PDB file of N, CA and C in Angstrom:
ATOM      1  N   UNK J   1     155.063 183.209  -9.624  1.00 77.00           N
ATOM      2  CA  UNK J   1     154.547 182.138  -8.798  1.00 77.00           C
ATOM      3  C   UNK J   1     153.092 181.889  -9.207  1.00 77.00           C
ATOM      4  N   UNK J   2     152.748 180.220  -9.312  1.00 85.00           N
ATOM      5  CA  UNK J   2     151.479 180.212 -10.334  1.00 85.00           C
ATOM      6  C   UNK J   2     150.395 179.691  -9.213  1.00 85.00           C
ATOM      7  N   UNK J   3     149.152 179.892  -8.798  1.00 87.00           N
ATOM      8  CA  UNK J   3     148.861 179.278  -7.989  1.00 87.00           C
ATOM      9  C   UNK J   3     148.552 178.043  -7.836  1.00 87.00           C
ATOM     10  N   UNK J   4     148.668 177.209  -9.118  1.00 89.00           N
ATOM     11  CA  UNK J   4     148.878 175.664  -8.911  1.00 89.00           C
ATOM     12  C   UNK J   4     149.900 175.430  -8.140  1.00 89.00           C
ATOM     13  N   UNK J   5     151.199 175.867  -8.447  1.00 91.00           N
ATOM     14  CA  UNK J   5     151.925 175.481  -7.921  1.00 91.00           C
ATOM     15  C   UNK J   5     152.067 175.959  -6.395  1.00 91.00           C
ATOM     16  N   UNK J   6     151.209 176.589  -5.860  1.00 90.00           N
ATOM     17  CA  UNK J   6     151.363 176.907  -4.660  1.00 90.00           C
ATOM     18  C   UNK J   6     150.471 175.839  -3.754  1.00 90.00           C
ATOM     19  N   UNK J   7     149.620 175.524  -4.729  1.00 91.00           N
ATOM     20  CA  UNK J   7     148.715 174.429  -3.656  1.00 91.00           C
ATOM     21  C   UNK J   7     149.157 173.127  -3.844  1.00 91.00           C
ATOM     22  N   UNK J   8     150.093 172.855  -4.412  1.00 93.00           N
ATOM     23  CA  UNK J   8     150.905 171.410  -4.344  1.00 93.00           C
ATOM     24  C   UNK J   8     151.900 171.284  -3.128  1.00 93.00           C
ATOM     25  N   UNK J   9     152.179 172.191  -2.259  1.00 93.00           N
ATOM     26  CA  UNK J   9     153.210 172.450  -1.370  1.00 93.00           C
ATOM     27  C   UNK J   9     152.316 172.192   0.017  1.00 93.00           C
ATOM     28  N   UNK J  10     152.728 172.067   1.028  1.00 92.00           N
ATOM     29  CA  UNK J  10     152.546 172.102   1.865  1.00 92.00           C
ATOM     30  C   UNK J  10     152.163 173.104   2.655  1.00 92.00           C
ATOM     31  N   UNK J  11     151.467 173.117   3.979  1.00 92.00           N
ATOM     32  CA  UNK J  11     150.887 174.378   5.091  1.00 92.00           C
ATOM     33  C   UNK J  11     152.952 174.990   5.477  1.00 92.00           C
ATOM     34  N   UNK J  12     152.965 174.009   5.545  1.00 94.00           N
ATOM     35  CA  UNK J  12     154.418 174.386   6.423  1.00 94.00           C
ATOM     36  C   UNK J  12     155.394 175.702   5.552  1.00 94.00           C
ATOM     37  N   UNK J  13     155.300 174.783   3.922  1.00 95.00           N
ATOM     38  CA  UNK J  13     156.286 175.426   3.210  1.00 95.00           C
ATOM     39  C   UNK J  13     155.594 176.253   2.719  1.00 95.00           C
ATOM     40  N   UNK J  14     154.337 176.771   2.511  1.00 95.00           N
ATOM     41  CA  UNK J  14     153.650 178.343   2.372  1.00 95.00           C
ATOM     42  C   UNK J  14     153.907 179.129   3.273  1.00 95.00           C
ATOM     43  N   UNK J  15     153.785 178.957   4.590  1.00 95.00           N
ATOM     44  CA  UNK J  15     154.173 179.825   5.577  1.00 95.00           C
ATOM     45  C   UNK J  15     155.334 180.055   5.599  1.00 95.00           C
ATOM     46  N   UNK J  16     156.156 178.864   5.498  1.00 97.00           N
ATOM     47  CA  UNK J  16     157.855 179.635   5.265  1.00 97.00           C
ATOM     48  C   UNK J  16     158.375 180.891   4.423  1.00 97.00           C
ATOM     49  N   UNK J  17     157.559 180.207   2.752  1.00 96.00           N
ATOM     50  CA  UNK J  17     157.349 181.504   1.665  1.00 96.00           C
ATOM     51  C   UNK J  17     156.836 183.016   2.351  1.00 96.00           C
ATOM     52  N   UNK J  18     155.726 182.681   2.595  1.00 96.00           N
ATOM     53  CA  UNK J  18     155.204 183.870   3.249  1.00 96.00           C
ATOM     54  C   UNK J  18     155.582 184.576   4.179  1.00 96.00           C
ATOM     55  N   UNK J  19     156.354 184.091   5.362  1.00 98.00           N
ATOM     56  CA  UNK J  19     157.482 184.640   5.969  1.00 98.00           C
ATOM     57  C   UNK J  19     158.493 185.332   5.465  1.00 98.00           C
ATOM     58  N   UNK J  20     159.203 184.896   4.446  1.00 98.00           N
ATOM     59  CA  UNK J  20     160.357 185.248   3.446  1.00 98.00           C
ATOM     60  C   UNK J  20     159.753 186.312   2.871  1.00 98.00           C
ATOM     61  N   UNK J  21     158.501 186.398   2.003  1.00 97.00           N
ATOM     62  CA  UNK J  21     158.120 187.579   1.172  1.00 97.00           C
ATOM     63  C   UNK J  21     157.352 188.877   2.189  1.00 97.00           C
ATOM     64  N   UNK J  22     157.129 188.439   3.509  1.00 98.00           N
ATOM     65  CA  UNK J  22     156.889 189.245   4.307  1.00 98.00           C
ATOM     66  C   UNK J  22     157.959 190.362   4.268  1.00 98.00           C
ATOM     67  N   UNK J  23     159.345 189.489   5.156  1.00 98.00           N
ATOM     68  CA  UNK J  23     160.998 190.493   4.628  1.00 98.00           C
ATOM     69  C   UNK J  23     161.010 191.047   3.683  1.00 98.00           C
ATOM     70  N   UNK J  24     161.249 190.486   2.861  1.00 97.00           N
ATOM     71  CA  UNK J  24     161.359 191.278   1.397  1.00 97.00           C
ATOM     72  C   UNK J  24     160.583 192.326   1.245  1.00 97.00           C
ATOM     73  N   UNK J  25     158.900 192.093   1.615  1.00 97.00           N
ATOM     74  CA  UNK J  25     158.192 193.291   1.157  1.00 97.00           C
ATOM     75  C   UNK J  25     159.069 194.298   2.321  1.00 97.00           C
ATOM     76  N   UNK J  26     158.794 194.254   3.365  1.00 98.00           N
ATOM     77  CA  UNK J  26     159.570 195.362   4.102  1.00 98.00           C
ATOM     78  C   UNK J  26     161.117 196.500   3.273  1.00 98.00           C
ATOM     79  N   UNK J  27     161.900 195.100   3.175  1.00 97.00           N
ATOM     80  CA  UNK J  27     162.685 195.532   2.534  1.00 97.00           C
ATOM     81  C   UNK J  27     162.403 196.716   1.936  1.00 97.00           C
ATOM     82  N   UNK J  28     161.746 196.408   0.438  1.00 97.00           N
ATOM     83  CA  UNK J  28     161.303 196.879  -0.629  1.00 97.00           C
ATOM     84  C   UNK J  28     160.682 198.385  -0.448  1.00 97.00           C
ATOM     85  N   UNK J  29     159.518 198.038   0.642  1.00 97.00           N
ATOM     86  CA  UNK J  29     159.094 199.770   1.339  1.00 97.00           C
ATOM     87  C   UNK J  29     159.866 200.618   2.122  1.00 97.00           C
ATOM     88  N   UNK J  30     161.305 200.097   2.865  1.00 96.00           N
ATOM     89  CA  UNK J  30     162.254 201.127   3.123  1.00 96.00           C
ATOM     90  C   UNK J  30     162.710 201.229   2.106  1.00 96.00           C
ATOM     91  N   UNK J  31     163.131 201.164   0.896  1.00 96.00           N
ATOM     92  CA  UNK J  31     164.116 201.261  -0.085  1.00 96.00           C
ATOM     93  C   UNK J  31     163.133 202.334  -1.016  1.00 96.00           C
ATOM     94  N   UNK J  32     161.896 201.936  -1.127  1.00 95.00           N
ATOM     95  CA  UNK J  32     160.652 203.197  -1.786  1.00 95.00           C
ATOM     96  C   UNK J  32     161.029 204.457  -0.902  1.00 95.00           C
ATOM     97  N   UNK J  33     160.666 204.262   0.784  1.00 95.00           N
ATOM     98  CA  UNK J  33     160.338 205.174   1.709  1.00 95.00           C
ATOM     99  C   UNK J  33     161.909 206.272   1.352  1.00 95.00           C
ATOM    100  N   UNK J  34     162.732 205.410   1.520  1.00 95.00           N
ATOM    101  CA  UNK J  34     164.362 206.692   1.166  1.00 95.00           C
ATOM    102  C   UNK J  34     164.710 206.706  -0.141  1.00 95.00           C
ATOM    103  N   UNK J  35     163.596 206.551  -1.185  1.00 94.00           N
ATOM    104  CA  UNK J  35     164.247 206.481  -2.803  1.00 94.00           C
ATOM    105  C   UNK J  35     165.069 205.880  -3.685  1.00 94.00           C
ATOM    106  N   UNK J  36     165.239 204.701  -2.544  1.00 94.00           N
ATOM    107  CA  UNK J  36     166.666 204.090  -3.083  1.00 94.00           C
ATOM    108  C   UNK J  36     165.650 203.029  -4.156  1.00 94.00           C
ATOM    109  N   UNK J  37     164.318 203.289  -4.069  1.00 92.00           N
ATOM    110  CA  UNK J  37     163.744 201.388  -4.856  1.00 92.00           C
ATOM    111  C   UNK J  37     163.815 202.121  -6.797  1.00 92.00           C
ATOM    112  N   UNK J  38     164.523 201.547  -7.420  1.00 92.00           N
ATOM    113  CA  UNK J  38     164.522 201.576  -8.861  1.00 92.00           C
ATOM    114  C   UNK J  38     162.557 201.091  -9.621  1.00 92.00           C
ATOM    115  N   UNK J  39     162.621 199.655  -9.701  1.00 93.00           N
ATOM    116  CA  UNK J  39     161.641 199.063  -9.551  1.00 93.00           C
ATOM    117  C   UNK J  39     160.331 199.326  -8.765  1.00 93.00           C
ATOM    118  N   UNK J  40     159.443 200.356  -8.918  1.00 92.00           N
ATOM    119  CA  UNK J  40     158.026 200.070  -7.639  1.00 92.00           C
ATOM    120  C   UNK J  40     157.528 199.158  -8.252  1.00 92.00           C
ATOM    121  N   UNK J  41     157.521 198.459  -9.242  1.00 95.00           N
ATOM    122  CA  UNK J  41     156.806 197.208  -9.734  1.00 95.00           C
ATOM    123  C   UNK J  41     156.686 196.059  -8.558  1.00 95.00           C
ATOM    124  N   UNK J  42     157.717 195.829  -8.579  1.00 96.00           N
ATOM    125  CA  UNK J  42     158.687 195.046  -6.961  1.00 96.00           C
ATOM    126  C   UNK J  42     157.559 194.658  -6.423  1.00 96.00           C
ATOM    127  N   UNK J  43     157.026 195.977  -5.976  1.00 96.00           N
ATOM    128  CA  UNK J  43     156.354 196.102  -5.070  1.00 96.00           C
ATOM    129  C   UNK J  43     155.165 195.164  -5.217  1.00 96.00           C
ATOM    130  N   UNK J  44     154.571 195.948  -5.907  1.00 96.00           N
ATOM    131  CA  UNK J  44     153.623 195.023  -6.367  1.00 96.00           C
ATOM    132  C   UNK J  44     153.225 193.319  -6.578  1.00 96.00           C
ATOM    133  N   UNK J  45     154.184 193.524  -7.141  1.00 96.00           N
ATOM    134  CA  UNK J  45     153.938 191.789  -7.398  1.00 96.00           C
ATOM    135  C   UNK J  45     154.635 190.990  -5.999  1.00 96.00           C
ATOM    136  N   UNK J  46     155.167 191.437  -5.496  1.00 97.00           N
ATOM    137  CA  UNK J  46     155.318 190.963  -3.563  1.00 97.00           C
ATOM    138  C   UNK J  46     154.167 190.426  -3.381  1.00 97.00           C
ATOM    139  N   UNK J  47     153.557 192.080  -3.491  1.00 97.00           N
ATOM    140  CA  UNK J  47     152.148 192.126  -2.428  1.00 97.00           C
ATOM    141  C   UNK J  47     150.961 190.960  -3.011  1.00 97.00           C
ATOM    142  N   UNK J  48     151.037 190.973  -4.492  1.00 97.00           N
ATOM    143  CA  UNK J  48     150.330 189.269  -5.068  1.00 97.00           C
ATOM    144  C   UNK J  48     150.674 188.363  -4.453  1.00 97.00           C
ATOM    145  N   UNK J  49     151.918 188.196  -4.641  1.00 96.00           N
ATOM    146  CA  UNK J  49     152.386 186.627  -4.143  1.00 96.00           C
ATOM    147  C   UNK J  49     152.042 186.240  -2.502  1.00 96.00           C
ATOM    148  N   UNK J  50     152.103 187.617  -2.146  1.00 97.00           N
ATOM    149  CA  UNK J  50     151.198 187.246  -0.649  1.00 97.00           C
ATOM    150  C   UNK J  50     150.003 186.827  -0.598  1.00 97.00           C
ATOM    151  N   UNK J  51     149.700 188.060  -1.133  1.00 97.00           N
ATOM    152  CA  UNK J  51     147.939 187.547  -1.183  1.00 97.00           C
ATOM    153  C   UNK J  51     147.811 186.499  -2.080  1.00 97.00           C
ATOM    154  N   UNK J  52     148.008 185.541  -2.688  1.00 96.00           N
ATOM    155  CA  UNK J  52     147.829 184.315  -3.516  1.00 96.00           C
ATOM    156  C   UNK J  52     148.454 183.113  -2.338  1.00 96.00           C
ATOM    157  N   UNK J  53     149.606 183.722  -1.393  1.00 96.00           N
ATOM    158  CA  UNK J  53     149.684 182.477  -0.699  1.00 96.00           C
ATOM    159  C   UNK J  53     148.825 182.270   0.700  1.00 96.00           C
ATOM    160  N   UNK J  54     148.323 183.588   1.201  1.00 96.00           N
ATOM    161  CA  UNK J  54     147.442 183.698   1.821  1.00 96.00           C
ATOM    162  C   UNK J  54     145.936 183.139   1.702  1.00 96.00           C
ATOM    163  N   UNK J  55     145.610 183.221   0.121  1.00 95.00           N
ATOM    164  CA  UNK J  55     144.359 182.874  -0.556  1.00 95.00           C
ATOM    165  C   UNK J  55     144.600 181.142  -0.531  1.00 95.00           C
ATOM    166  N   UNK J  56     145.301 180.331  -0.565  1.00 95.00           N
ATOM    167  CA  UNK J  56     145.947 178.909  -0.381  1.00 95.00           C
ATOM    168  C   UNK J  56     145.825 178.153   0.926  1.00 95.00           C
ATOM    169  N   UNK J  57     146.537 179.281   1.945  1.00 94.00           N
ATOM    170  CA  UNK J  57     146.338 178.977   3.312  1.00 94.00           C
ATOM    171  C   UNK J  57     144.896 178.872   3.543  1.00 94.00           C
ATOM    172  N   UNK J  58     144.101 179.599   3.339  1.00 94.00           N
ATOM    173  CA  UNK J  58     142.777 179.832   4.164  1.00 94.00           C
ATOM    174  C   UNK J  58     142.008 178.517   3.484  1.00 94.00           C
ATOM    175  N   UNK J  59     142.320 178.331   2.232  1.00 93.00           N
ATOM    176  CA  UNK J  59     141.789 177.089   0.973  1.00 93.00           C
ATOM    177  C   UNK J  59     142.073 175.665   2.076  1.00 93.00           C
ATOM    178  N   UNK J  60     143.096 175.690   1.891  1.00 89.00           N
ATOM    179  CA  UNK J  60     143.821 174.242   2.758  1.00 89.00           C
ATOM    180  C   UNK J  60     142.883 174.222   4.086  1.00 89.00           C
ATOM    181  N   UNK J  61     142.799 175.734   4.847  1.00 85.00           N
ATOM    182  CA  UNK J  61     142.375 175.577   6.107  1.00 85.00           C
ATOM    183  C   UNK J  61     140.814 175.288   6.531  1.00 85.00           C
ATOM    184  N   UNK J  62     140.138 175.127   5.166  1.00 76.00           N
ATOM    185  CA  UNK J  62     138.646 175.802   5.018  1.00 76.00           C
ATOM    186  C   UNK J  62     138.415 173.635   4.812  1.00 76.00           C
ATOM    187  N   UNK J  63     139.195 173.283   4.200  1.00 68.00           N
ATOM    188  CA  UNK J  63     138.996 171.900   3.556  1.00 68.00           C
ATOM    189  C   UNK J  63     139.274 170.934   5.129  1.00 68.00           C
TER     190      UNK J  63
END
């Protein structure tokens, strides 16, 4: 996810994203927490895409 393309979208449809990758990250840390996660990379790059759509929100909200 590139952050151009995140600031072409809307307040609405970032928060939706960000909702969605919220789940997922959860997901991802029970599946670490009982060993089941193959991937900890996963992880990681979740936790970007949050913080990059978070970094967008506050952009939009600041303007």
């Amino acid at each position: 996810m590139k952050t151009h393309e995140l600031k072409n979208r809307s307040s609405e449809q970032l928060n939706q994203e960000l909702i969605d990758l919220l789940k997922v990250q959860f997901g991802l840390r029970m599946q670490h927490a009982t060993g089941q996660l193959g991937k900890t990379s996963e992880l990681k790059k979740i936790r970007r895409n949050i913080a990059r759509i978070k970094t967008v929100l506050a952009e939009k909200g600041a303007q």
